[in-house]
Coordinates of C-alpha atoms and ligand atoms in Angstrom, one line a residue:
M1 CA 15.8 -6.0 -28.6
S2 CA 18.2 -2.7 -27.5
I3 CA 15.5 -0.3 -25.6
Q4 CA 14.4 2.8 -27.1
R5 CA 11.1 3.3 -25.9
I6 CA 9.2 2.3 -22.7
G7 CA 6.3 3.0 -20.4
V8 CA 5.1 3.7 -17.2
M9 CA 2.4 3.2 -14.9
T10 CA 1.6 3.2 -11.4
G11 CA -1.0 0.6 -10.5
G12 CA -3.1 0.0 -6.8
G13 CA -4.1 2.8 -4.5
D14 CA -1.7 5.6 -4.1
C15 CA 0.6 5.8 -1.7
P16 CA 3.1 8.5 -0.9
G17 CA 6.4 7.6 -2.8
L18 CA 5.4 7.3 -6.2
N19 CA 6.0 10.8 -7.9
A20 CA 9.8 10.6 -6.5
V21 CA 10.1 7.2 -8.7
I22 CA 8.4 9.0 -11.8
R23 CA 11.2 11.2 -11.6
A24 CA 14.0 9.1 -11.0
V25 CA 12.8 6.7 -13.4
V26 CA 12.2 9.4 -16.0
I27 CA 15.2 11.3 -16.3
K28 CA 17.2 8.4 -16.0
A29 CA 15.4 6.5 -19.1
R30 CA 15.8 10.8 -20.6
A31 CA 19.5 10.7 -20.0
R32 CA 19.4 7.4 -22.0
G33 CA 17.9 9.0 -24.6
W34 CA 15.0 6.4 -23.9
Q35 CA 11.2 8.0 -24.8
V36 CA 9.1 7.5 -21.4
L37 CA 5.4 7.1 -22.0
G38 CA 3.9 7.5 -19.0
I39 CA 0.6 6.0 -18.9
E40 CA -3.0 6.5 -17.1
D41 CA -4.3 5.5 -14.5
A42 CA -2.8 1.7 -13.9
T43 CA -3.6 -0.9 -17.1
N44 CA -6.2 1.7 -18.2
G45 CA -4.3 3.3 -20.4
L46 CA -3.0 0.1 -21.9
I47 CA -6.8 -1.4 -22.6
D48 CA -7.9 1.1 -24.4
L49 CA -5.8 4.3 -25.3
D50 CA -8.1 6.6 -25.8
Y51 CA -8.3 6.7 -22.8
R52 CA -9.0 10.1 -20.0
S53 CA -8.9 11.0 -17.0
P54 CA -8.3 13.6 -17.0
R55 CA -5.1 13.6 -19.7
G56 CA -4.3 10.4 -20.6
N57 CA -1.5 9.0 -21.8
R58 CA 1.4 11.2 -22.6
W59 CA 5.4 11.5 -23.5
L60 CA 7.4 12.9 -20.7
E61 CA 10.4 14.8 -20.7
V62 CA 12.2 16.0 -17.9
A63 CA 10.4 19.5 -17.0
D64 CA 6.9 17.4 -16.9
V65 CA 9.0 15.7 -13.2
S66 CA 10.8 18.6 -12.2
D67 CA 8.6 19.5 -9.5
I68 CA 6.9 16.5 -8.5
L69 CA 9.8 14.8 -5.8
T70 CA 7.2 16.3 -2.9
K71 CA 4.2 15.9 -4.0
G72 CA 1.8 12.9 -2.3
G73 CA -0.3 10.7 -5.0
T74 CA 1.3 10.4 -8.4
I75 CA 1.6 12.4 -11.9
L76 CA -0.7 9.7 -13.3
G77 CA -3.1 8.7 -11.6
T78 CA -3.6 4.8 -10.9
S79 CA -6.5 1.9 -10.2
N80 CA -7.4 -0.8 -8.5
K81 CA -10.2 -1.6 -10.8
S82 CA -8.0 -2.0 -14.1
D83 CA -7.1 -5.6 -13.7
P84 CA -6.9 -6.6 -17.4
F85 CA -7.5 -10.4 -16.7
A86 CA -11.3 -9.3 -14.9
Y87 CA -12.2 -5.6 -16.1
V88 CA -15.5 -4.6 -15.0
T89 CA -17.4 -4.1 -18.8
T90 CA -21.2 -4.3 -19.6
K91 CA -22.6 -6.5 -21.5
D92 CA -26.0 -7.1 -22.1
G93 CA -26.8 -4.8 -19.5
E94 CA -25.0 -6.2 -17.0
R95 CA -22.0 -5.4 -15.7
V96 CA -19.7 -8.7 -15.6
E97 CA -15.6 -9.3 -15.5
V98 CA -14.3 -10.2 -19.2
D99 CA -10.4 -10.6 -19.6
V100 CA -9.4 -7.7 -21.7
S101 CA -5.0 -8.3 -21.5
D102 CA -5.4 -9.2 -25.0
V103 CA -5.7 -6.0 -26.1
V104 CA -3.4 -4.6 -23.6
V105 CA -0.6 -6.2 -25.4
A106 CA -1.5 -5.4 -28.8
N107 CA -1.7 -1.3 -27.8
Y108 CA 1.8 -2.2 -26.1
Q109 CA 2.6 -3.7 -29.4
K110 CA 1.2 -0.7 -31.4
L111 CA 2.5 2.4 -29.0
G112 CA 5.6 0.7 -29.8
L113 CA 6.4 -0.1 -26.3
D114 CA 9.9 -1.8 -25.8
A115 CA 9.4 -2.6 -22.0
L116 CA 7.4 -1.2 -19.2
V117 CA 7.9 0.1 -15.2
S118 CA 5.1 -1.6 -13.4
I119 CA 4.7 0.3 -9.8
G120 CA 2.4 -0.9 -7.6
G121 CA 1.7 -3.2 -5.2
D122 CA 1.2 -7.3 -4.6
G123 CA -1.6 -6.8 -7.1
S124 CA -0.1 -4.5 -9.8
M125 CA 2.9 -7.0 -9.3
R126 CA -0.2 -10.3 -10.0
I127 CA -1.5 -8.5 -13.0
S128 CA 2.3 -7.5 -14.3
Q129 CA 3.9 -11.4 -13.8
R130 CA 0.6 -12.5 -16.2
L131 CA 1.4 -10.0 -19.1
I132 CA 5.1 -11.4 -18.5
D133 CA 3.6 -14.7 -18.8
K134 CA 2.0 -13.3 -22.4
G135 CA 4.8 -11.4 -23.8
L136 CA 5.4 -8.1 -22.5
R137 CA 8.6 -7.2 -20.5
I138 CA 8.3 -5.6 -17.1
V139 CA 10.5 -4.6 -13.7
G140 CA 8.5 -4.3 -11.3
V141 CA 8.6 -1.5 -8.7
P142 CA 7.3 -2.0 -5.3
K143 CA 5.2 0.8 -3.4
T144 CA 2.5 0.3 -0.9
I145 CA 1.3 2.2 2.9
D146 CA 0.5 -1.9 3.5
H147 CA 4.0 -3.8 3.2
D148 CA 2.6 -6.5 2.7
L149 CA 5.2 -7.3 -0.4
G150 CA 7.9 -9.8 0.0
S151 CA 11.3 -9.9 -0.5
T152 CA 12.0 -6.6 -0.2
D153 CA 13.1 -5.1 3.2
Y154 CA 10.6 -2.2 2.8
T155 CA 8.5 -0.8 0.4
F156 CA 7.9 3.0 -0.3
G157 CA 4.9 4.5 1.3
F158 CA 5.6 2.8 4.4
N159 CA 7.7 4.9 6.1
T160 CA 5.1 7.8 5.8
A161 CA 1.9 6.3 6.8
V162 CA 3.3 5.7 10.2
Q163 CA 4.6 8.8 10.4
T164 CA 1.1 10.2 9.7
A165 CA -0.6 7.6 11.8
T166 CA 1.6 8.5 14.7
D167 CA 1.0 11.9 14.1
A168 CA -2.6 11.6 15.1
I169 CA -1.9 8.5 17.3
D170 CA 0.0 11.6 19.4
R171 CA -2.8 14.5 19.2
L172 CA -5.2 12.2 20.7
Q173 CA -2.8 10.6 23.2
D174 CA -3.1 14.4 24.0
T175 CA -7.2 14.7 24.2
A176 CA -7.6 11.6 25.4
E177 CA -6.0 12.6 27.8
S178 CA -7.8 15.9 29.2
H179 CA -11.6 13.3 28.2
D180 CA -10.0 10.6 30.6
R181 CA -11.1 7.9 27.5
T182 CA -10.4 5.3 25.6
M183 CA -9.3 6.1 22.2
I184 CA -9.6 4.0 19.3
V185 CA -7.2 4.4 16.5
E186 CA -8.3 2.2 13.9
V187 CA -5.5 2.7 10.6
M188 CA -5.5 0.7 7.5
G189 CA -2.8 -2.5 6.0
R190 CA -5.3 -4.6 5.0
D191 CA -4.1 -8.3 6.2
A192 CA -1.2 -6.8 7.6
G193 CA -0.1 -5.8 10.4
W194 CA 2.8 -3.6 10.4
I195 CA 1.3 -0.3 9.5
A196 CA -0.9 -0.8 13.4
L197 CA 2.5 -2.4 14.8
S198 CA 4.8 0.8 13.6
A199 CA 2.6 3.5 15.1
A200 CA 1.9 2.2 18.5
I201 CA 5.1 1.4 19.2
A202 CA 6.3 5.1 17.6
G203 CA 3.4 6.2 19.6
G204 CA 3.7 4.6 22.8
A205 CA -0.1 3.1 22.9
H206 CA -1.1 1.2 25.6
A207 CA -2.9 -1.7 23.7
C208 CA -3.1 -2.4 19.5
L209 CA -4.8 -5.8 17.9
I210 CA -3.4 -6.8 14.3
P211 CA -4.8 -9.1 11.6
E212 CA -2.4 -11.8 12.8
L213 CA -3.5 -12.3 16.8
P214 CA -7.0 -12.7 16.8
Y215 CA -7.8 -10.6 19.6
R216 CA -10.5 -11.1 23.3
I217 CA -11.5 -8.6 25.0
E218 CA -10.8 -9.7 28.4
P219 CA -7.0 -9.1 28.5
L220 CA -8.1 -6.0 26.9
V221 CA -10.3 -4.7 29.3
R222 CA -7.7 -6.2 32.0
A223 CA -5.3 -3.7 30.6
I224 CA -7.0 0.0 30.2
R225 CA -8.7 -1.2 34.4
A226 CA -4.6 -2.0 35.3
R227 CA -3.1 1.6 34.0
Q228 CA -7.5 3.4 35.6
A229 CA -6.4 1.4 38.9
T230 CA -2.4 3.4 39.0
G231 CA -4.0 6.9 38.1
K232 CA -3.7 6.9 34.3
P233 CA -7.6 6.9 33.5
H234 CA -7.0 7.3 29.0
S235 CA -5.6 4.2 27.3
I236 CA -5.3 4.2 23.6
L237 CA -5.3 1.4 21.2
V238 CA -4.5 2.0 17.7
V239 CA -6.4 -1.1 15.5
S240 CA -5.8 -2.8 11.8
E241 CA -8.3 -2.5 9.4
G242 CA -8.4 -6.0 9.0
A243 CA -8.1 -7.0 12.5
R244 CA -10.8 -9.7 14.3
P245 CA -12.4 -11.1 17.3
A246 CA -10.7 -15.1 17.7
D247 CA -14.9 -15.4 18.0
G248 CA -15.5 -13.7 15.1
E249 CA -15.1 -12.2 10.7
Q250 CA -13.4 -9.0 9.6
S251 CA -15.6 -6.3 9.5
F252 CA -16.2 -5.3 5.2
A253 CA -18.0 -2.2 4.1
G254 CA -21.3 -5.0 2.5
A255 CA -20.1 -7.7 -0.5
R256 CA -17.2 -7.4 -3.1
D257 CA -18.1 -4.0 -5.4
L258 CA -17.1 -6.1 -9.3
G259 CA -13.0 -6.0 -10.5
K260 CA -12.0 -5.0 -6.7
M261 CA -11.1 -6.7 -3.4
P262 CA -13.3 -6.9 -0.4
R263 CA -13.4 -3.0 1.2
L264 CA -12.5 -3.9 5.0
F265 CA -14.6 -1.1 7.0
G266 CA -15.9 -1.1 10.9
A267 CA -13.1 -3.0 12.7
G268 CA -13.2 0.2 15.2
S269 CA -16.0 1.2 16.1
K270 CA -17.0 -3.7 16.1
L271 CA -14.0 -2.9 19.1
A272 CA -15.9 0.4 20.9
A273 CA -19.2 -2.2 20.6
A274 CA -17.6 -5.0 22.0
L275 CA -15.7 -2.7 24.9
E276 CA -18.0 -0.4 26.4
P277 CA -20.7 -2.1 28.2
H278 CA -17.4 -3.6 30.7
L279 CA -15.6 0.4 31.5
A280 CA -16.7 3.2 33.5
T281 CA -14.9 5.5 30.4
E282 CA -15.9 7.1 27.7
V283 CA -15.0 4.7 24.5
R284 CA -13.5 7.4 20.7
V285 CA -12.9 6.3 17.8
T286 CA -11.0 7.3 14.7
V287 CA -10.3 6.3 11.4
L288 CA -7.5 7.1 9.9
G289 CA -8.4 6.2 6.2
H290 CA -7.4 8.7 3.2
V291 CA -5.2 10.1 5.3
Q292 CA -2.5 7.2 5.2
R293 CA -1.7 7.7 2.0
G294 CA -2.2 11.8 1.3
G295 CA 0.4 14.1 2.5
T296 CA 4.9 14.3 1.4
P297 CA 6.7 12.1 1.6
T298 CA 8.8 11.3 4.6
Q299 CA 13.1 12.2 3.9
F300 CA 13.0 7.5 3.9
D301 CA 10.4 7.4 0.8
R302 CA 11.8 10.0 -0.7
I303 CA 14.8 8.5 -0.7
L304 CA 14.1 5.0 -1.1
G305 CA 11.7 5.8 -4.5
T306 CA 14.3 7.8 -6.1
R307 CA 17.1 4.6 -6.0
F308 CA 14.1 2.3 -6.4
G309 CA 12.6 4.3 -9.7
A310 CA 16.7 4.7 -10.8
A311 CA 17.3 0.6 -10.7
A312 CA 14.7 0.2 -13.1
I313 CA 16.1 1.0 -15.6
D314 CA 19.7 0.0 -14.6
A315 CA 16.9 -3.2 -14.4
L316 CA 15.7 -2.4 -17.9
A317 CA 19.4 -1.4 -19.4
D318 CA 20.5 -5.2 -18.1
G319 CA 17.5 -7.0 -19.4
K320 CA 15.6 -8.3 -15.8
F321 CA 13.0 -8.3 -17.7
A322 CA 10.3 -9.9 -15.0
H323 CA 12.4 -8.8 -12.2
M324 CA 11.0 -6.3 -9.2
V325 CA 13.2 -4.4 -7.4
A326 CA 14.1 -4.6 -4.4
L327 CA 15.9 -3.4 -0.8
R328 CA 17.8 -5.9 0.6
T329 CA 19.9 -3.5 3.1
P330 CA 21.9 -1.8 2.3
N331 CA 21.8 -2.7 -1.9
V332 CA 19.3 -2.2 -3.7
V333 CA 18.9 -5.8 -5.1
C334 CA 16.6 -7.5 -8.3
V335 CA 14.3 -10.5 -7.1
P336 CA 11.9 -12.5 -9.4
I337 CA 8.5 -11.0 -9.5
A338 CA 7.0 -14.4 -8.8
E339 CA 9.0 -14.6 -5.5
A340 CA 7.9 -11.4 -4.7
I341 CA 4.1 -12.5 -4.6
A342 CA 4.7 -15.8 -3.4
D343 CA 5.6 -15.1 -0.2
P344 CA 3.3 -11.6 0.7
H345 CA 5.2 -10.6 5.0
H346 CA 3.1 -10.0 7.7
V347 CA 3.7 -10.0 10.7
S348 CA 5.1 -13.4 12.4
L349 CA 4.5 -14.4 16.2
R350 CA 8.3 -14.5 16.6
D351 CA 9.4 -11.1 15.3
S352 CA 11.5 -9.0 17.1
L353 CA 9.3 -5.8 16.6
L354 CA 6.4 -7.5 18.0
Q355 CA 8.6 -8.3 21.0
A356 CA 9.7 -4.9 21.4
A357 CA 6.1 -4.3 21.4
R358 CA 5.1 -6.5 24.1
D359 CA 9.0 -6.1 25.9
V360 CA 7.6 -2.1 26.7
G361 CA 3.7 -3.5 27.6
I362 CA 1.8 -2.9 24.8
C363 CA -1.5 -5.9 25.4
F364 CA -2.9 -7.2 21.7
G365 CA -5.7 -8.9 23.5
D366 CA -4.0 -12.5 23.4
Ligands
LIG401 O1 -4.1 -0.9 -0.1 C1 -3.0 0.0 0.2 C2 -4.8 0.0 1.0 O2 -4.8 1.8 1.9 C3 -5.3 -1.8 2.1 O3 -4.3 -0.2 3.7 C4 -6.3 -0.4 2.3 O4 -7.2 -1.8 2.6 C5 -7.4 -0.1 0.4 O5 -6.1 0.5 0.4 C6 -8.4 0.7 0.8 O6 -8.8 0.5 -0.8 P1 -9.8 2.4 -1.7 O7 -8.7 2.9 -1.5 O8 -10.1 1.6 -2.4 O9 -10.2 2.5 -0.6

């Protein structure tokens, strides 16, 4: 069946570069004469065709995307609580998760869509795969600041997030040095330590704690004291939100909300509380949080987003449904979505980036 009408949606947490993908998808699809429906707030716009937040689904023209390349966020809106297989609704006065995936399939048909471009991270790719299994034709585009999707060298968004974290560390170096303090910088990344590891190297941090390597306090205290003994009273410690002590657990903000992943929270303050009794100097914590998700994308993410968006249209034209576009440097290729979600991308203990960090003396608390 030839393609005349496609939908495009962004799912999961936002990240810089989403608009670059949307722009490329719309420009290339319109050049082929295809109509492009922008679907509002991830699958919310397919679960309820009258969904408005704030604008609802809309047909996109080149003029709608002509000024968005440099803007962070997503003009389509996004959501990380719109899984149609575990959709949160109220039944008999109680909030429950229900499967509304048949509604998504029916609405996709009602809209006359021939295929979808689903731009998202591992959660969105899992949902896409399950919708593909129900008959939808989908091509995936990998996004995430966490860099934890398999089968692609990079996702867009990660480069900008690392740059933001690096800029913050540069600023914290100045104030840490002025006050002779130990500064803890907590960064995002969920269960992957890529943002922490990359920003620690780029920012010249002295310690880095990642989820893949549970930490102990003693090596960290030794590293900070060793610096102090050489006349460097300040230290910068980068900690992943998903880091955990060898004898403890990851830190969460309470129980999981219905329809959502549990929210990581408090790794930096947990580390500060454990470190402070061992140090004569003061400890301060900075949580970068969602600052890492916003802002104008770096040139790397603009280019990667543009390449991915254009490649997604080629993939649809070639009938490569159930595939995700991926960077295999220097090429953009297509890989089965099933393969990308089967093997998440975490820091391996033999990773050369981890080795480079160790080579310049960064302590991992192990
Ligand atoms: O997956 C991207 C991410 O920013 C993670 O690094 C972080 O743990 C999570 O999303 C935060 O999600 P939310 O925006 O729901 O707080």
